[in-house]
mmCIF file of C-alpha atoms in Angstrom:
data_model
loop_
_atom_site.group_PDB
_atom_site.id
_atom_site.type_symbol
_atom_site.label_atom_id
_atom_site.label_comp_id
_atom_site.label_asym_id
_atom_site.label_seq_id
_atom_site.Cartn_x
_atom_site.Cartn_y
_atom_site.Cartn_z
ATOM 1 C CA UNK D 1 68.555 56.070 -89.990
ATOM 2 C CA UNK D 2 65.044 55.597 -90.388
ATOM 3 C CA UNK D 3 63.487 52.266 -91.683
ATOM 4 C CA UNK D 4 61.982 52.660 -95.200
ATOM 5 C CA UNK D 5 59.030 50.527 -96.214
ATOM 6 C CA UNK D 6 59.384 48.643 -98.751
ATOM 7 C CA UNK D 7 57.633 50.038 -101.800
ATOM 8 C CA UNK D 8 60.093 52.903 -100.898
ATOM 9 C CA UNK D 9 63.748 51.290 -100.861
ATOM 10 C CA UNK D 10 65.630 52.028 -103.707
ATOM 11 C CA UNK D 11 69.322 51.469 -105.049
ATOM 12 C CA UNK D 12 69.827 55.120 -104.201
ATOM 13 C CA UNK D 13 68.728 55.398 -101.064
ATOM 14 C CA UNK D 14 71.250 52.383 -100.350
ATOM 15 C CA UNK D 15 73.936 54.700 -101.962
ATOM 16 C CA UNK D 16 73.091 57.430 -99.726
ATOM 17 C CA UNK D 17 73.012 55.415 -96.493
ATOM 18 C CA UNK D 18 76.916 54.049 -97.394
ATOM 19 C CA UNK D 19 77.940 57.860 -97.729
ATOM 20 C CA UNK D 20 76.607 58.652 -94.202
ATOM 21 C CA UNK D 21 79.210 56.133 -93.027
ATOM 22 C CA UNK D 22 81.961 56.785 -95.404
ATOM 23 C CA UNK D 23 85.085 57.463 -94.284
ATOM 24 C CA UNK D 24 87.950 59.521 -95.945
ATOM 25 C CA UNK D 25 90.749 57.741 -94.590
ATOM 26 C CA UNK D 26 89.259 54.330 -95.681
ATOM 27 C CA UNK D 27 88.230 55.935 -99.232
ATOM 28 C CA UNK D 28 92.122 56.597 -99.470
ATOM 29 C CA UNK D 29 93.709 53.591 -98.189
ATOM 30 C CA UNK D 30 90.973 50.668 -99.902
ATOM 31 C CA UNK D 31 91.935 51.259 -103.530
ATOM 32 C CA UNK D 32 95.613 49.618 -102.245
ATOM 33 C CA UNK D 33 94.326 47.400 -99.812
ATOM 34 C CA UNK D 34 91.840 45.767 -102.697
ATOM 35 C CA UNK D 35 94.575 46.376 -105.474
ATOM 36 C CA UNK D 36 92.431 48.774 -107.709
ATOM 37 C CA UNK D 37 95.483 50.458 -109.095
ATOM 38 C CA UNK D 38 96.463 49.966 -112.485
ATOM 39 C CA UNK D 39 97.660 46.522 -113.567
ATOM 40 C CA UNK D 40 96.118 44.826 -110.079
ATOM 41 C CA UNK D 41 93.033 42.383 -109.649
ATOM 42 C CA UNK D 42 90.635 44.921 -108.577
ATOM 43 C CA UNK D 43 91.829 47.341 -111.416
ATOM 44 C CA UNK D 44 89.686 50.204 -111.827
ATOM 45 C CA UNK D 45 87.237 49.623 -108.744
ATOM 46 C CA UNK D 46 86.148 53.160 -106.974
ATOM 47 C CA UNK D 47 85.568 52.690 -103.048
ATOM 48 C CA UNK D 48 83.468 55.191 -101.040
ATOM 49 C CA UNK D 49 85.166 54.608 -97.960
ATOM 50 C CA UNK D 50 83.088 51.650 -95.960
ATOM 51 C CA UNK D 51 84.311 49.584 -93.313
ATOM 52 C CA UNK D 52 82.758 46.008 -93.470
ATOM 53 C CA UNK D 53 80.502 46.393 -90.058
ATOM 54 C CA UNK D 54 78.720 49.262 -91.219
ATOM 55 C CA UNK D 55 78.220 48.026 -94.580
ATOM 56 C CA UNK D 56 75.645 45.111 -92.599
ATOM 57 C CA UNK D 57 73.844 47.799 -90.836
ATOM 58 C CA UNK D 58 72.827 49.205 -94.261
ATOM 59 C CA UNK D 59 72.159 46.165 -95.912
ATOM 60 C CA UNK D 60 70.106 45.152 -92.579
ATOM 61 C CA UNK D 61 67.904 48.389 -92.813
ATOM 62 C CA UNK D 62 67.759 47.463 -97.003
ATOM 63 C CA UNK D 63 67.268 43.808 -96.521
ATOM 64 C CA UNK D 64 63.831 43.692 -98.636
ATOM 65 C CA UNK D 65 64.688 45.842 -101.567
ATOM 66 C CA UNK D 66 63.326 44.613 -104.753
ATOM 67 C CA UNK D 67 65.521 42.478 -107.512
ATOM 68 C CA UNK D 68 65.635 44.929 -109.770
ATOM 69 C CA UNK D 69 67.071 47.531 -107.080
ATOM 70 C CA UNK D 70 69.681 45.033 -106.660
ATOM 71 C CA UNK D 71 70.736 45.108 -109.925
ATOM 72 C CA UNK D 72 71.192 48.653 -109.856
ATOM 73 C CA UNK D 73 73.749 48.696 -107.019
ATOM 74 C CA UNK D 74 75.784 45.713 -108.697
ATOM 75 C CA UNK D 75 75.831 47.906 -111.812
ATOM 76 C CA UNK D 76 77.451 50.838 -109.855
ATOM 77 C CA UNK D 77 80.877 51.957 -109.906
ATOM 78 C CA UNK D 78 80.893 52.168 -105.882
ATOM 79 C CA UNK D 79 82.922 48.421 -104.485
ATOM 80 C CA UNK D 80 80.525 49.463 -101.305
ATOM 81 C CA UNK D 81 76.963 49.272 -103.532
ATOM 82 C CA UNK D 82 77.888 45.724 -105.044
ATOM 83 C CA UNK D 83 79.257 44.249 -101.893
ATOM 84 C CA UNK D 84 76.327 45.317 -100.007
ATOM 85 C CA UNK D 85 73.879 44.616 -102.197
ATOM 86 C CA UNK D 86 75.411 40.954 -102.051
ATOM 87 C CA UNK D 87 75.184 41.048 -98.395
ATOM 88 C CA UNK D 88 71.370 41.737 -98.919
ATOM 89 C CA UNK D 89 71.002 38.928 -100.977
ATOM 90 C CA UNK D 90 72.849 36.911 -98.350
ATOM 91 C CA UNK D 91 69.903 38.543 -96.165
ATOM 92 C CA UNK D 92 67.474 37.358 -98.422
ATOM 93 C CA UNK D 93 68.710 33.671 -99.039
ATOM 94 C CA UNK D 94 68.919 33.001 -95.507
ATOM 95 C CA UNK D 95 65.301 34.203 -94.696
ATOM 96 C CA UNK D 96 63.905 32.273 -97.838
ATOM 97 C CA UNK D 97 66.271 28.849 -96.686
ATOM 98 C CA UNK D 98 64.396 28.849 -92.957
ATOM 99 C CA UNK D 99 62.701 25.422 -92.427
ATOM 100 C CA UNK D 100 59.005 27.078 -91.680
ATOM 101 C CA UNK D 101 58.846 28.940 -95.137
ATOM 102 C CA UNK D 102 56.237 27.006 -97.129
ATOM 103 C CA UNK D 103 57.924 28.571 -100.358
ATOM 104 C CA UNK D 104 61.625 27.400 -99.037
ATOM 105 C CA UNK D 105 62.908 25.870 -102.211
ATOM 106 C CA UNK D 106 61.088 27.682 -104.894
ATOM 107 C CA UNK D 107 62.578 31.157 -103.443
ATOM 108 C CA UNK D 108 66.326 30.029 -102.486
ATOM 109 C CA UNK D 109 66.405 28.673 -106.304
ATOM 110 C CA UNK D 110 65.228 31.687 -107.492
ATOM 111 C CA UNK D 111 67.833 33.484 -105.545
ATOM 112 C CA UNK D 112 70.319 31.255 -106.423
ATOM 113 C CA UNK D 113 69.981 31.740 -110.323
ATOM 114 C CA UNK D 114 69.814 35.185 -109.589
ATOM 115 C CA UNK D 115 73.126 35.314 -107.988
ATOM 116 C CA UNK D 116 74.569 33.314 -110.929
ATOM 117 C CA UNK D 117 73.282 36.046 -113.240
ATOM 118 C CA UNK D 118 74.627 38.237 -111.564
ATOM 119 C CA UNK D 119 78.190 37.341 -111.029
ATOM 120 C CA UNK D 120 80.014 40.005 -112.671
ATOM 121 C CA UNK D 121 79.139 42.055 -109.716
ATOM 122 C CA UNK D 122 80.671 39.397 -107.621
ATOM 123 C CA UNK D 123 84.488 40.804 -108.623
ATOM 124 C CA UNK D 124 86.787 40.929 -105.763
ATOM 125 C CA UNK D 125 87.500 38.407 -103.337
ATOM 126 C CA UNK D 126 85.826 39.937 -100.437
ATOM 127 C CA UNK D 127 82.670 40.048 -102.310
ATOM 128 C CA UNK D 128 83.537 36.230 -103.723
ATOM 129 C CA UNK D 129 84.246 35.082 -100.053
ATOM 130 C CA UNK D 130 80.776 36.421 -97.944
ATOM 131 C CA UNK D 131 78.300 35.161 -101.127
ATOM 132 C CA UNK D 132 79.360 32.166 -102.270
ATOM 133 C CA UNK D 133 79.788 30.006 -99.423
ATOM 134 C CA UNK D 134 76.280 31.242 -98.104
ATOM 135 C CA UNK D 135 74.203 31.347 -101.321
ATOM 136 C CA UNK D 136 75.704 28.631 -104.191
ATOM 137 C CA UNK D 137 77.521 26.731 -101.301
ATOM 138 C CA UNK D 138 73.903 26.065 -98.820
ATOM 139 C CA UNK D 139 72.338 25.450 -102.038
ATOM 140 C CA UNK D 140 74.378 22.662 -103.188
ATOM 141 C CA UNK D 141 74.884 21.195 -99.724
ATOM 142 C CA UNK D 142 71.173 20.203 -100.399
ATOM 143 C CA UNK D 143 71.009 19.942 -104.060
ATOM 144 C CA UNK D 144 73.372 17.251 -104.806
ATOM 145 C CA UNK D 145 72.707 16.708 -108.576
ATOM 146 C CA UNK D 146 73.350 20.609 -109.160
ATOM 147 C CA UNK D 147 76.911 20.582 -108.477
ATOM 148 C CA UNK D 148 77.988 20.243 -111.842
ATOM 149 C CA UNK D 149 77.808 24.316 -111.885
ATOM 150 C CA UNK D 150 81.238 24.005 -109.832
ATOM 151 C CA UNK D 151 83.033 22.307 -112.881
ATOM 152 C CA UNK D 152 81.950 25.263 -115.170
ATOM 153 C CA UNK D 153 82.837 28.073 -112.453
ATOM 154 C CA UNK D 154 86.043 26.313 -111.936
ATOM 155 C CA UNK D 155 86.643 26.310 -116.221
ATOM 156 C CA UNK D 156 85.591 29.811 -116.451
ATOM 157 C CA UNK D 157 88.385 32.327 -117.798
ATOM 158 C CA UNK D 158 87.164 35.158 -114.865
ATOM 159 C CA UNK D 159 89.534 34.850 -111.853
ATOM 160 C CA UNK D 160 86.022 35.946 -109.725
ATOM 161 C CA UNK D 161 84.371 33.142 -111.016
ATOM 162 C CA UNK D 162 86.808 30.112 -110.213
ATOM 163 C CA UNK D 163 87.277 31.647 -106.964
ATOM 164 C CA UNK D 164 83.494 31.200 -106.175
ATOM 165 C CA UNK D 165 83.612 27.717 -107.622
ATOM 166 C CA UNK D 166 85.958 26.793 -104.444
ATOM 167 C CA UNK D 167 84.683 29.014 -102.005
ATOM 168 C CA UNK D 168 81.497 27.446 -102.349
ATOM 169 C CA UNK D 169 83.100 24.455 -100.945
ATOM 170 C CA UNK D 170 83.250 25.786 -97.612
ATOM 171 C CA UNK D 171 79.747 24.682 -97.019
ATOM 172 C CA UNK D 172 80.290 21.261 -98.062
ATOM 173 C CA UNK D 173 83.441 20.884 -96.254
ATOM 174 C CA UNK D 174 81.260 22.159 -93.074
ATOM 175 C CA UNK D 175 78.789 19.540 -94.086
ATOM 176 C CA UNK D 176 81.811 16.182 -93.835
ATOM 177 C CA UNK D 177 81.251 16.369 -97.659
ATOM 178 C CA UNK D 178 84.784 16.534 -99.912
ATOM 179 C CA UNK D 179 85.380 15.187 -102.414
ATOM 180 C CA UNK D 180 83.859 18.789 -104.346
ATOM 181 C CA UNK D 181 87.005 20.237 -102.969
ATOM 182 C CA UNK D 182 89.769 17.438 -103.641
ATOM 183 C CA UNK D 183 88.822 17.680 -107.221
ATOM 184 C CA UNK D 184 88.936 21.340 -107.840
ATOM 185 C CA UNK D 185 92.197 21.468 -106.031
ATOM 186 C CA UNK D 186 93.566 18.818 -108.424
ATOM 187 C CA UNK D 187 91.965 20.490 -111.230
ATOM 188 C CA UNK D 188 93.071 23.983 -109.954
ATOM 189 C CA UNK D 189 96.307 23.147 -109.250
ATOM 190 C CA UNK D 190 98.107 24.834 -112.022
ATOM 191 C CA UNK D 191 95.879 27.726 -111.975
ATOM 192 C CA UNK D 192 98.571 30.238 -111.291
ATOM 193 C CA UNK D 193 97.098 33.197 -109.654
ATOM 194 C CA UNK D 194 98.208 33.679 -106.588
ATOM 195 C CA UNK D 195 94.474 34.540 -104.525
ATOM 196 C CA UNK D 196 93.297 30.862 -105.933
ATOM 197 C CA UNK D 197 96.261 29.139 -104.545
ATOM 198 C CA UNK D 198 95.563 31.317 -101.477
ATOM 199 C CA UNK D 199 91.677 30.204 -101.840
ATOM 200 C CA UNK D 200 92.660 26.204 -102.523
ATOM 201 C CA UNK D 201 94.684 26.362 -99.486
ATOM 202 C CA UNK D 202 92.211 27.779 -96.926
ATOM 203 C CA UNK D 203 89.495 24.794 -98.431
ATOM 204 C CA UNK D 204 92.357 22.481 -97.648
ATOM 205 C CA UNK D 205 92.912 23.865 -94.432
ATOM 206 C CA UNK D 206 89.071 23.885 -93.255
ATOM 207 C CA UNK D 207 88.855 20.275 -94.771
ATOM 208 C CA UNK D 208 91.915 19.388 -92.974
ATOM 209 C CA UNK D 209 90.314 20.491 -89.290
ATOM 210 C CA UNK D 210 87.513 18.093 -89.785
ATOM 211 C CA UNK D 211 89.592 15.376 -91.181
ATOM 212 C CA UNK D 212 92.998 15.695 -90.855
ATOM 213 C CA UNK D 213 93.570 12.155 -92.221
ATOM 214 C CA UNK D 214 92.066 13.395 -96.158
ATOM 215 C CA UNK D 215 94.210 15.996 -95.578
ATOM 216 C CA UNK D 216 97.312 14.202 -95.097
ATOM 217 C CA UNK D 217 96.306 11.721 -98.148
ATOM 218 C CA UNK D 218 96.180 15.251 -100.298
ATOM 219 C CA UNK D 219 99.301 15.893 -99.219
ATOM 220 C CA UNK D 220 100.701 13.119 -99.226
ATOM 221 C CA UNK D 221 100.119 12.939 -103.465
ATOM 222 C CA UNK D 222 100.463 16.809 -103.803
ATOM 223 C CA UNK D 223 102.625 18.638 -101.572
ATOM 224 C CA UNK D 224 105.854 17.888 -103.601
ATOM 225 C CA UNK D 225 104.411 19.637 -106.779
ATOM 226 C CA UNK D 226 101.814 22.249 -105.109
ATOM 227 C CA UNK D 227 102.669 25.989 -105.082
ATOM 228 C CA UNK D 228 104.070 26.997 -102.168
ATOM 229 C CA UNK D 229 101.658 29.077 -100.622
ATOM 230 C CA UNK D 230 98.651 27.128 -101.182
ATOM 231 C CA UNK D 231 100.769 24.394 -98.906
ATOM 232 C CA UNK D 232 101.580 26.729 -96.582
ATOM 233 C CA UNK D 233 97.567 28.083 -96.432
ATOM 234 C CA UNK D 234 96.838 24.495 -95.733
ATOM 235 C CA UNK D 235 98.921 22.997 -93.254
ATOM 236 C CA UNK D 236 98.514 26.164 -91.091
ATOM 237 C CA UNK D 237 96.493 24.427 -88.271
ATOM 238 C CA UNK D 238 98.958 21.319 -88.334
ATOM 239 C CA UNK D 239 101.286 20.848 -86.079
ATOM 240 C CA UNK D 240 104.846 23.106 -86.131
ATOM 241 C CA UNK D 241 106.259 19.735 -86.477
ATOM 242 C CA UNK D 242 104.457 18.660 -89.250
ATOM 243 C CA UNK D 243 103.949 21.768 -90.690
ATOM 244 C CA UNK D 244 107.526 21.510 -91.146
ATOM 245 C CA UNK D 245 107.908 18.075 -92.458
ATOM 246 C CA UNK D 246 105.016 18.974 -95.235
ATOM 247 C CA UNK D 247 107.164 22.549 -96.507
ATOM 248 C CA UNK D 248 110.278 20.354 -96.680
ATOM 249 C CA UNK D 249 108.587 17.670 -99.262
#
């Protein structure tokens, strides 16, 4: 595909470039796979037929299009358009966070408010999972006194939203810093759906490979009384004997 200039990338032409790489077999077998059927968490959501890999490529050869050309593809039926116009805001944080840009933390703010405004494209858990750890999670490993916009995620009635209040752990977890995660797991506990307790237990997990020992004291308070599978999602790089001891609390 050729390279478009700037002043010439547009929404559609991003829509066009994911149907060149659309597969049938894919279009068929996603709607399942993401549980857009009728009564599941992904509920209505129309797929084109877009394996992740290629998805990059486009939003590679997109990576400058303009804000309000982003809005367009998170306002489009198509699961592909919103997840890769995410990925080309990913794109765009990341250039905007580098060290030499003289602009650095007036443009990764204004990307980071624009992500926030934007979260109702943000609505499945793959689309959760490869934004918010890379956009709201690098900004708050930085941005200390901003973190307060976890406890309103985490309070939000959207599944989409609570689930990007803990992903965007992962980045402080990477960064030795916890105690963001401990609370929403506490807080989250009770939550009840079954990809948080999946999402709790993977922050566990990660938190529990850099320091097993916070782990352990987690546990240790919460493993008699935590569901199931967010236990078993975080003692998964333990040891089979303690792995054991923890599911038998």
């Amino acid at each position: 595909m050729q390279v478009l200039g700037v002043a010439k990338m547009t929404a559609k032409q991003v829509l066009s470039a994911l149907r060149e790489v659309a597969r049938e077999d894919k279009a068929a077998f996603l709607p399942g796979f993401f549980q857009a059927v009728p009564g599941g968490y992904g509920e209505g959501d129309r797929f084109l037929g877009c394996v992740v890999p290629d998805q990059r490529k486009v939003a590679r050869q997109f990576r400058d299009l303009s804000r309000d050309e982003l809005v367009k593809l998170f306002a489009s039926p198509w699961h592909e358009c919103r997840l890769t116009g995410m990925l080309i805001l990913v794109d765009q944080y990341e250039q905007a966070a580098k060290p030499k840009n003289p602009h650095r933390e007036f443009e990764c703010r204004e990307i980071v408010d624009f992500y926030l405004a934007n979260l109702d494209a943000v609505n499945n858990w793959d689309i959760v999972d490869t934004t918010s750890p890379k956009i709201l999670g690098a900004w708050l490993v930085e941005n200390y006194d901003e973190r307060s916009v976890l406890d309103r995620l985490a309070a939000s009635e959207v599944l989409w939203e609570r689930r990007v209040a803990v992903l965007a752990t992962l980045s402080l977890i990477k960064n030795d810093e916890f105690e963001e995660i401990i609370e929403l797991s506490e807080r989250l506990m009770d939550d009840g759906h079954d990809l948080m307790n999946k999402a709790i237990g993977w922050m566990l997990r990660e938190m529990g490979k850099r320091d097993q020992s916070r782990l352990e004291k987690f546990l240790k308070k919460h493993a008699k009384t935590m569901p199931r599978t967010m236990l078993r999602y975080s003692i998964e790089k333990l040891s089979r004997e303690d792995r054991t001891k923890w599911m038998n609390q």
